[in-house]
CSV table of C-alpha atoms and ligand atoms in Angstrom, one decimal:
chain,number,residue,atom,x,y,z
A,144,MET,CA,30.5,28.1,107.4
A,145,ALA,CA,28.1,28.9,104.5
A,146,TRP,CA,28.6,31.6,102.1
A,147,ASN,CA,25.8,33.2,100.2
A,148,PHE,CA,26.9,34.6,96.8
A,149,ALA,CA,23.4,35.8,95.5
A,150,ALA,CA,23.1,38.7,93.2
A,151,GLY,CA,20.1,40.0,95.3
A,152,PRO,CA,18.5,40.0,97.8
A,153,ALA,CA,22.0,39.6,98.9
A,154,ARG,CA,24.1,39.0,102.2
A,155,LEU,CA,23.8,41.7,104.7
A,156,PRO,CA,26.7,42.6,107.1
A,157,ASP,CA,26.8,40.1,109.8
A,158,VAL,CA,26.3,42.8,112.6
A,159,VAL,CA,23.5,44.3,110.7
A,160,LEU,CA,21.8,41.0,110.8
A,161,GLU,CA,22.3,40.4,114.3
A,162,ARG,CA,21.2,43.8,115.7
A,163,SER,CA,18.2,44.2,113.2
A,164,ALA,CA,15.8,42.0,115.4
A,165,GLU,CA,16.7,44.1,118.4
A,166,VAL,CA,16.6,47.6,116.5
A,167,LEU,CA,13.2,46.6,114.6
A,168,PHE,CA,11.3,44.4,116.6
A,169,ARG,CA,12.0,45.3,120.3
A,170,ARG,CA,9.0,46.7,122.0
A,171,GLY,CA,9.8,50.0,124.1
A,172,ILE,CA,7.6,51.5,126.8
A,173,ASP,CA,4.9,52.4,124.5
A,174,GLY,CA,4.2,48.8,123.7
A,175,ALA,CA,5.4,49.3,120.2
A,176,SER,CA,8.6,48.4,118.2
A,177,SER,CA,10.2,50.6,115.5
A,178,VAL,CA,7.9,49.1,112.9
A,179,GLU,CA,4.7,49.3,114.9
A,180,ARG,CA,4.8,52.9,115.5
A,181,PRO,CA,3.4,55.8,113.3
A,182,PHE,CA,5.8,56.6,110.5
A,183,THR,CA,4.5,60.3,111.0
A,184,GLY,CA,5.7,60.0,114.6
A,185,PRO,CA,9.1,61.9,116.0
A,186,ASP,CA,10.8,58.2,116.4
A,187,PHE,CA,10.6,57.2,112.9
A,188,ARG,CA,11.0,60.7,111.4
A,189,ARG,CA,14.3,61.3,113.4
A,190,ALA,CA,15.5,57.7,112.4
A,191,MET,CA,14.8,58.5,108.6
A,192,ALA,CA,16.6,62.1,108.9
A,193,GLU,CA,19.5,60.4,110.3
A,194,THR,CA,19.8,57.5,107.6
A,195,SER,CA,19.5,60.2,104.9
A,196,GLN,CA,22.3,62.2,106.6
A,197,ARG,CA,24.4,59.1,107.1
A,198,LEU,CA,24.0,58.4,103.2
A,199,ALA,CA,24.8,62.3,102.4
A,200,GLY,CA,28.0,61.9,104.6
A,201,LEU,CA,29.0,58.6,102.7
A,202,LEU,CA,28.3,60.1,99.4
A,203,ASP,CA,29.9,63.8,100.3
A,204,LEU,CA,26.6,65.1,98.8
A,205,PRO,CA,26.5,68.7,97.7
A,206,PRO,CA,23.5,70.6,99.3
A,207,ASN,CA,21.9,70.8,95.8
A,208,TYR,CA,21.1,67.2,95.6
A,209,GLN,CA,18.4,65.4,97.6
A,210,VAL,CA,17.9,61.9,98.9
A,211,LEU,CA,14.4,60.3,98.5
A,212,PHE,CA,13.4,56.9,100.1
A,213,MET,CA,11.0,55.3,97.6
A,214,ALA,CA,9.2,51.9,97.2
A,215,GLY,CA,8.7,49.9,94.1
A,216,GLY,CA,12.1,48.6,93.4
A,217,ALA,CA,14.5,49.9,90.7
A,218,MET,CA,12.1,48.7,87.9
A,219,GLN,CA,9.5,51.2,89.3
A,220,GLN,CA,12.3,54.0,88.5
A,221,PHE,CA,12.2,52.7,84.8
A,222,ALA,CA,8.7,53.8,84.8
A,223,LEU,CA,9.0,57.0,86.8
A,224,LEU,CA,12.0,58.5,85.1
A,225,PRO,CA,10.2,59.6,81.9
A,226,LEU,CA,7.2,60.7,83.6
A,227,ASN,CA,9.4,63.2,85.9
A,228,LEU,CA,11.9,64.1,84.1
A,229,ALA,CA,10.6,64.4,80.5
A,230,ALA,CA,7.7,66.0,78.9
A,231,ALA,CA,5.3,64.1,76.9
A,232,GLY,CA,6.7,63.0,73.5
A,233,GLN,CA,10.3,64.2,74.4
A,234,ARG,CA,13.2,62.5,73.6
A,235,VAL,CA,15.2,60.4,76.0
A,236,ALA,CA,18.6,58.5,75.5
A,237,TYR,CA,19.4,55.3,76.7
A,238,ALA,CA,22.8,53.1,76.5
A,239,ASP,CA,22.1,49.4,76.0
A,240,SER,CA,24.7,47.7,77.8
A,241,GLY,CA,23.0,44.6,78.8
A,242,TYR,CA,20.1,43.0,80.5
A,243,TRP,CA,18.8,45.8,82.8
A,244,SER,CA,19.5,48.7,80.7
A,245,HIS,CA,17.6,47.0,77.8
A,246,ARG,CA,14.8,46.7,80.3
A,247,ALA,CA,14.9,50.2,81.5
A,248,MET,CA,14.7,51.5,77.8
A,249,ALA,CA,11.7,49.2,77.1
A,250,GLU,CA,10.0,50.6,80.0
A,251,ALA,CA,10.6,54.4,78.9
A,252,GLY,CA,9.0,54.2,75.8
A,253,ALA,CA,5.4,54.6,76.1
A,254,SER,CA,5.2,58.4,77.0
A,255,VAL,CA,8.3,59.4,75.4
A,256,VAL,CA,10.6,58.7,72.5
A,257,ALA,CA,13.6,56.3,73.8
A,258,LEU,CA,16.8,56.5,71.6
A,259,GLU,CA,19.4,54.1,71.9
A,260,VAL,CA,22.6,56.1,72.0
A,261,ALA,CA,25.3,53.5,72.9
A,262,ARG,CA,25.5,49.6,72.7
A,263,TYR,CA,28.0,47.1,73.5
A,264,PRO,CA,30.1,46.2,70.5
A,265,GLY,CA,29.5,42.8,68.8
A,266,ALA,CA,26.6,40.6,68.9
A,267,ALA,CA,26.3,39.8,72.7
A,268,PRO,CA,27.4,41.9,75.6
A,269,ARG,CA,31.0,41.2,76.6
A,270,SER,CA,32.1,44.6,77.2
A,271,ALA,CA,30.7,48.0,78.1
A,272,PRO,CA,29.8,50.4,75.2
A,273,PRO,CA,32.7,52.4,73.9
A,274,LEU,CA,32.9,55.7,76.2
A,275,GLY,CA,34.2,59.1,74.9
A,276,ARG,CA,31.7,61.5,73.5
A,277,TRP,CA,28.2,60.0,73.0
A,278,ALA,CA,26.1,61.7,70.2
A,279,VAL,CA,23.1,62.6,72.7
A,280,PRO,CA,20.8,64.9,70.8
A,281,SER,CA,20.6,68.1,72.9
A,282,ASP,CA,16.7,68.0,73.4
A,283,CYS,CA,16.8,64.7,75.1
A,284,ALA,CA,15.5,65.1,78.7
A,285,TYR,CA,18.3,62.8,79.9
A,286,CYS,CA,20.8,60.0,79.2
A,287,HIS,CA,20.4,56.9,81.1
A,288,ILE,CA,23.1,54.5,81.7
A,289,THR,CA,23.5,51.3,83.9
A,290,PRO,CA,27.1,51.6,85.2
A,291,ASN,CA,27.1,47.9,86.4
A,292,GLU,CA,25.2,45.3,84.6
A,293,THR,CA,24.3,42.7,87.3
A,294,VAL,CA,23.2,40.0,84.9
A,295,ASP,CA,25.9,40.5,82.3
A,296,GLY,CA,28.9,41.0,84.7
A,297,ILE,CA,29.7,44.3,82.9
A,298,ALA,CA,30.9,47.5,84.3
A,299,TYR,CA,31.5,50.8,82.9
A,300,PRO,CA,35.6,51.7,83.1
A,301,GLY,CA,34.4,55.2,83.2
A,302,LEU,CA,31.8,57.7,82.2
A,303,PRO,CA,30.6,58.8,78.8
A,304,ASP,CA,30.5,62.4,77.8
A,305,CYS,CA,26.8,63.1,77.2
A,306,ALA,CA,27.4,67.0,76.4
A,307,ALA,CA,24.8,69.1,78.2
A,308,VAL,CA,22.1,66.3,78.7
A,309,PRO,CA,21.9,65.2,82.5
A,310,LEU,CA,23.2,61.7,83.1
A,311,VAL,CA,20.9,59.4,85.3
A,312,ALA,CA,22.3,56.1,86.3
A,313,ASP,CA,20.8,52.8,87.5
A,314,CYS,CA,23.4,52.2,90.3
A,315,THR,CA,21.6,49.1,91.7
A,316,SER,CA,24.4,46.6,91.9
A,317,ALA,CA,27.2,48.8,92.6
A,318,PHE,CA,26.0,51.6,94.8
A,319,LEU,CA,28.2,52.3,97.7
A,320,THR,CA,30.9,50.1,96.5
A,321,ALA,CA,33.1,52.8,95.5
A,322,PRO,CA,33.2,56.7,95.7
A,323,LEU,CA,30.7,58.2,93.5
A,324,ALA,CA,31.3,61.7,91.9
A,325,ILE,CA,27.6,62.7,92.3
A,326,GLU,CA,28.1,66.1,90.4
A,327,ASN,CA,28.5,64.0,87.2
A,328,PHE,CA,24.9,63.1,87.4
A,329,GLY,CA,21.5,64.5,87.5
A,330,MET,CA,20.2,61.5,89.1
A,331,VAL,CA,21.3,58.0,90.5
A,332,TYR,CA,19.0,55.3,92.1
A,333,ALA,CA,19.6,51.8,93.4
A,334,SER,CA,17.2,49.4,95.0
A,335,ALA,CA,18.5,48.1,98.3
A,336,GLN,CA,18.6,44.4,98.3
A,337,LYS,CA,22.2,44.4,97.2
A,338,ASN,CA,24.4,47.1,99.0
A,339,ILE,CA,21.9,49.0,101.1
A,340,GLY,CA,19.7,46.5,103.0
A,341,ILE,CA,16.6,44.6,102.1
A,342,SER,CA,14.1,44.8,99.4
A,343,GLY,CA,11.2,47.2,99.3
A,344,LEU,CA,13.3,50.4,99.3
A,345,THR,CA,14.8,52.4,96.5
A,346,VAL,CA,17.3,55.2,97.1
A,347,VAL,CA,17.2,58.1,94.7
A,348,VAL,CA,19.7,60.9,94.7
A,349,ILE,CA,18.7,63.8,92.5
A,350,CYS,CA,19.8,67.4,92.0
A,351,GLN,CA,17.4,70.0,92.6
A,352,ASP,CA,17.1,71.1,88.8
A,353,LEU,CA,15.9,67.7,87.8
A,354,LEU,CA,13.6,67.6,91.0
A,355,GLU,CA,11.7,70.7,89.9
A,356,ARG,CA,10.9,69.0,86.6
A,357,SER,CA,8.0,66.7,88.0
A,358,PRO,CA,4.7,67.6,86.5
A,359,PRO,CA,2.2,69.0,89.0
A,360,GLU,CA,-0.3,66.4,87.6
A,361,LEU,CA,1.7,63.4,88.5
A,362,PRO,CA,0.1,61.3,91.1
A,363,ALA,CA,2.1,62.1,94.4
A,364,VAL,CA,3.5,58.7,95.3
A,365,PHE,CA,5.1,58.9,91.9
A,366,SER,CA,6.3,62.3,91.9
A,367,TYR,CA,9.8,63.1,92.8
A,368,ARG,CA,9.1,66.8,93.7
A,369,GLN,CA,6.2,65.7,96.1
A,370,GLN,CA,8.4,62.8,97.6
A,371,ALA,CA,11.0,65.3,98.3
A,372,ALA,CA,8.6,68.1,99.8
A,373,SER,CA,7.1,65.3,102.0
A,374,GLY,CA,10.4,64.0,103.1
A,375,SER,CA,9.7,60.6,101.5
A,376,CYS,CA,6.6,60.3,103.5
A,377,VAL,CA,3.7,60.8,101.0
A,378,ASN,CA,2.5,57.6,102.1
A,379,THR,CA,3.7,54.9,104.6
A,380,PRO,CA,7.4,54.3,103.6
A,381,PRO,CA,9.1,51.0,103.7
A,382,MET,CA,10.1,51.4,107.3
A,383,ALA,CA,11.8,48.4,108.0
A,384,ALA,CA,14.1,48.5,104.9
A,385,ILE,CA,14.8,52.2,105.8
A,386,LEU,CA,15.8,51.4,109.3
A,387,ILE,CA,18.1,48.5,108.0
A,388,ALA,CA,19.7,50.9,105.4
A,389,GLY,CA,20.5,53.3,108.3
A,390,MET,CA,22.3,50.3,109.9
A,391,VAL,CA,24.1,49.5,106.7
A,392,PHE,CA,25.2,53.0,106.3
A,393,ASP,CA,26.7,52.8,109.8
A,394,TRP,CA,28.6,49.8,109.2
A,395,ILE,CA,30.1,51.1,105.8
A,396,ALA,CA,31.4,54.4,107.7
A,397,ASP,CA,32.9,52.3,110.4
A,398,GLN,CA,34.8,50.0,108.0
A,399,GLY,CA,36.3,53.3,106.7
A,400,GLY,CA,33.6,54.5,104.1
A,401,LEU,CA,33.4,54.2,100.3
A,402,SER,CA,37.2,54.2,99.7
A,403,ALA,CA,37.4,50.9,102.0
A,404,MET,CA,34.4,49.3,100.3
A,405,ALA,CA,36.4,50.0,97.0
A,406,ALA,CA,39.7,48.8,98.1
A,407,ALA,CA,38.0,45.6,99.5
A,408,SER,CA,36.0,45.1,96.4
A,409,GLN,CA,39.3,45.2,94.2
A,410,VAL,CA,41.0,42.5,96.3
A,411,LYS,CA,37.8,40.3,96.1
A,412,ALA,CA,37.4,40.7,92.4
A,413,ALA,CA,41.1,40.4,91.5
A,414,CYS,CA,41.4,37.1,93.7
A,415,LEU,CA,38.4,35.5,91.7
A,416,TYR,CA,39.4,36.7,88.3
A,417,ALA,CA,42.8,35.5,88.9
A,418,THR,CA,41.8,32.1,89.8
A,419,ILE,CA,39.4,31.9,86.5
A,420,ASP,CA,42.2,33.5,84.3
A,421,GLY,CA,44.7,31.2,85.8
A,422,SER,CA,43.0,27.9,85.3
A,423,ALA,CA,44.3,27.0,81.7
A,424,GLY,CA,41.0,27.5,80.4
A,425,PHE,CA,38.8,25.2,82.7
A,426,TYR,CA,36.9,28.3,83.8
A,427,GLN,CA,36.2,31.1,81.5
A,428,ALA,CA,35.2,34.8,81.9
A,429,PRO,CA,33.0,35.9,79.1
A,430,VAL,CA,33.5,39.4,79.9
A,431,LEU,CA,36.6,41.1,78.6
A,432,PRO,CA,39.2,42.8,81.1
A,433,GLY,CA,38.6,46.3,81.3
A,434,SER,CA,34.7,45.9,81.5
A,435,ARG,CA,34.7,43.3,84.3
A,436,SER,CA,32.4,44.0,87.0
A,437,LEU,CA,33.9,43.8,90.5
A,438,VAL,CA,30.5,42.8,92.1
A,439,ASN,CA,29.0,40.3,89.6
A,440,VAL,CA,31.5,38.0,88.5
A,441,ARG,CA,30.5,36.0,85.5
A,442,PHE,CA,32.3,32.6,84.6
A,443,HIS,CA,31.6,29.1,83.0
A,444,LEU,CA,33.2,26.1,82.7
A,445,ALA,CA,34.7,24.9,79.4
A,446,ASP,CA,33.0,21.8,79.7
A,447,PRO,CA,29.3,23.1,80.3
A,448,GLU,CA,28.2,19.5,81.3
A,449,LEU,CA,30.1,19.8,84.4
A,450,THR,CA,28.2,23.0,85.5
A,451,GLU,CA,25.4,21.1,87.6
A,452,THR,CA,28.1,18.8,89.3
A,453,PHE,CA,30.0,22.2,90.0
A,454,ILE,CA,26.8,23.8,91.6
A,455,THR,CA,26.1,20.4,93.6
A,456,GLU,CA,29.7,20.1,95.0
A,457,ALA,CA,29.9,23.7,95.6
A,458,GLU,CA,26.7,23.6,97.7
A,459,ALA,CA,28.2,20.6,99.6
A,460,ALA,CA,31.4,22.8,100.5
A,461,GLY,CA,29.1,25.7,101.8
A,462,LEU,CA,29.0,27.9,98.6
A,463,TYR,CA,25.5,28.7,97.6
A,464,HIS,CA,23.6,30.8,94.8
A,465,LEU,CA,26.4,30.5,92.3
A,466,ARG,CA,24.1,29.8,89.3
A,467,GLY,CA,24.2,32.4,86.6
A,468,HIS,CA,20.9,34.2,85.5
A,469,PRO,CA,18.4,32.2,83.8
A,470,ARG,CA,18.8,34.2,80.7
A,471,ILE,CA,22.4,33.5,80.2
A,472,GLY,CA,23.2,30.5,82.4
A,473,GLY,CA,26.7,29.7,83.4
A,474,LEU,CA,27.9,30.6,86.8
A,475,ARG,CA,27.9,34.1,88.6
A,476,ALA,CA,29.5,35.1,92.0
A,477,SER,CA,28.2,38.3,93.4
A,478,LEU,CA,30.6,40.1,96.0
A,479,TYR,CA,28.9,43.0,97.2
A,480,ASN,CA,30.1,44.9,100.3
A,481,ALA,CA,29.1,42.3,103.0
A,482,MET,CA,30.8,39.4,101.3
A,483,PRO,CA,34.1,39.2,103.2
A,484,VAL,CA,37.4,38.2,101.7
A,485,ALA,CA,37.2,34.9,103.6
A,486,GLY,CA,34.1,33.9,101.5
A,487,VAL,CA,35.8,34.6,98.3
A,488,ILE,CA,38.9,32.7,99.6
A,489,ALA,CA,36.5,29.8,100.2
A,490,LEU,CA,35.2,30.1,96.7
A,491,VAL,CA,38.6,30.0,95.1
A,492,ASP,CA,39.9,27.2,97.2
A,493,PHE,CA,37.0,25.1,96.0
A,494,MET,CA,37.4,26.1,92.4
A,495,VAL,CA,41.1,25.2,92.3
A,496,ASP,CA,40.2,21.8,93.8
A,497,PHE,CA,37.5,21.2,91.5
A,498,ALA,CA,39.4,22.0,88.6
A,499,ARG,CA,42.2,19.7,89.9
A,500,ARG,CA,39.8,16.8,90.2
A,501,ARG,CA,37.8,17.2,87.2
A,502,GLY,CA,40.1,18.9,84.8
B,1089,PLP,C1,20.8,47.1,87.6
B,1089,PLP,C2,19.6,46.4,88.1
B,1089,PLP,N1,18.5,47.2,87.7
B,1089,PLP,C3,17.3,47.0,88.2
B,1089,PLP,C4,17.0,45.8,88.8
B,1089,PLP,C5,15.7,45.6,89.2
B,1089,PLP,O1,15.4,45.8,90.8
B,1089,PLP,P1,14.1,45.7,91.5
B,1089,PLP,O2,13.9,44.2,91.4
B,1089,PLP,O3,14.3,46.4,92.6
B,1089,PLP,O4,13.0,46.2,90.6
B,1089,PLP,C6,18.2,44.9,89.2
B,1089,PLP,C7,17.7,43.8,89.8
B,1089,PLP,O5,18.5,42.9,90.2
B,1089,PLP,C8,19.5,45.4,89.0
B,1089,PLP,O6,20.5,44.6,89.2
């Protein structure tokens, strides 16, 4: 048995992977499969509407929020956010909590004034920024956070208070791993290749007030307002990724919804962190308890010389893609929804054995 701990693109639920060939690529009586028919036709429109409803059901979405299916990845949203939500030259607030929020802020800067309103304490990110009341100037168009920092392995233990400024969140790596109180956010977005399906799709959930801010001169494909008005079909949408997302949403509902995802996530992360913390220092988790991500577990070996041996032996034991992000090195196990407890048990069994042999 081989287990894939990649941070994304990541493992799909087994049943989704098994059914996808049939759902996507089996030709019907019209000689076309689901990805060979016009996206404007009734079949795809129906599938898209159902996918959107399934997501709305999982999130318990209030009627003043809309789901958009957009292409271009989460990084495209970094650029589109200020273009849609802020006026030229307006201030926007960003929390710098690690690698991805830093990049989001860097991409925002051209047309607006990006303010850093919160940051991890210390020189390197080892915990989330202190929460509570943030000094976000009231003229800011929005305040952007990254509640789960995929690279740094940091998760916010709660939400900040940004007063009257709408909160916008890059939820890419922890989306659908726990219930989300969407009414706390003006907008959340997540690219698909971690917990939604395959790359090529980014899900945007946005409240009506923010949707109406998109300036009319914005090119249609980049405009939240025009994407919403066209049912996310301004142009050909990423059809395969949307169809797979629908299957993943069904799978999550079948497992018991977002509360069940959260319970499983707690068990998996607790098992791995307990192994790290219980190794008498052989393994070390750089992120402080209280800010540790449940889905991107970072750790390293006290003796860094052993890292390559660990990776080689792990792969021989069927445990793949454990290398940390190239920027910070070390090791990282991503435990998204589709990773079963059995995969985590295989990993911790290997880690205990490796520590016994090499410690
Ligand atoms: C939190 C976060 N934001 C943004 C991105 C970038 O996503 P994409 O490659 O879809 O643009 C990633 C990718 O790992 C991520 O984890």
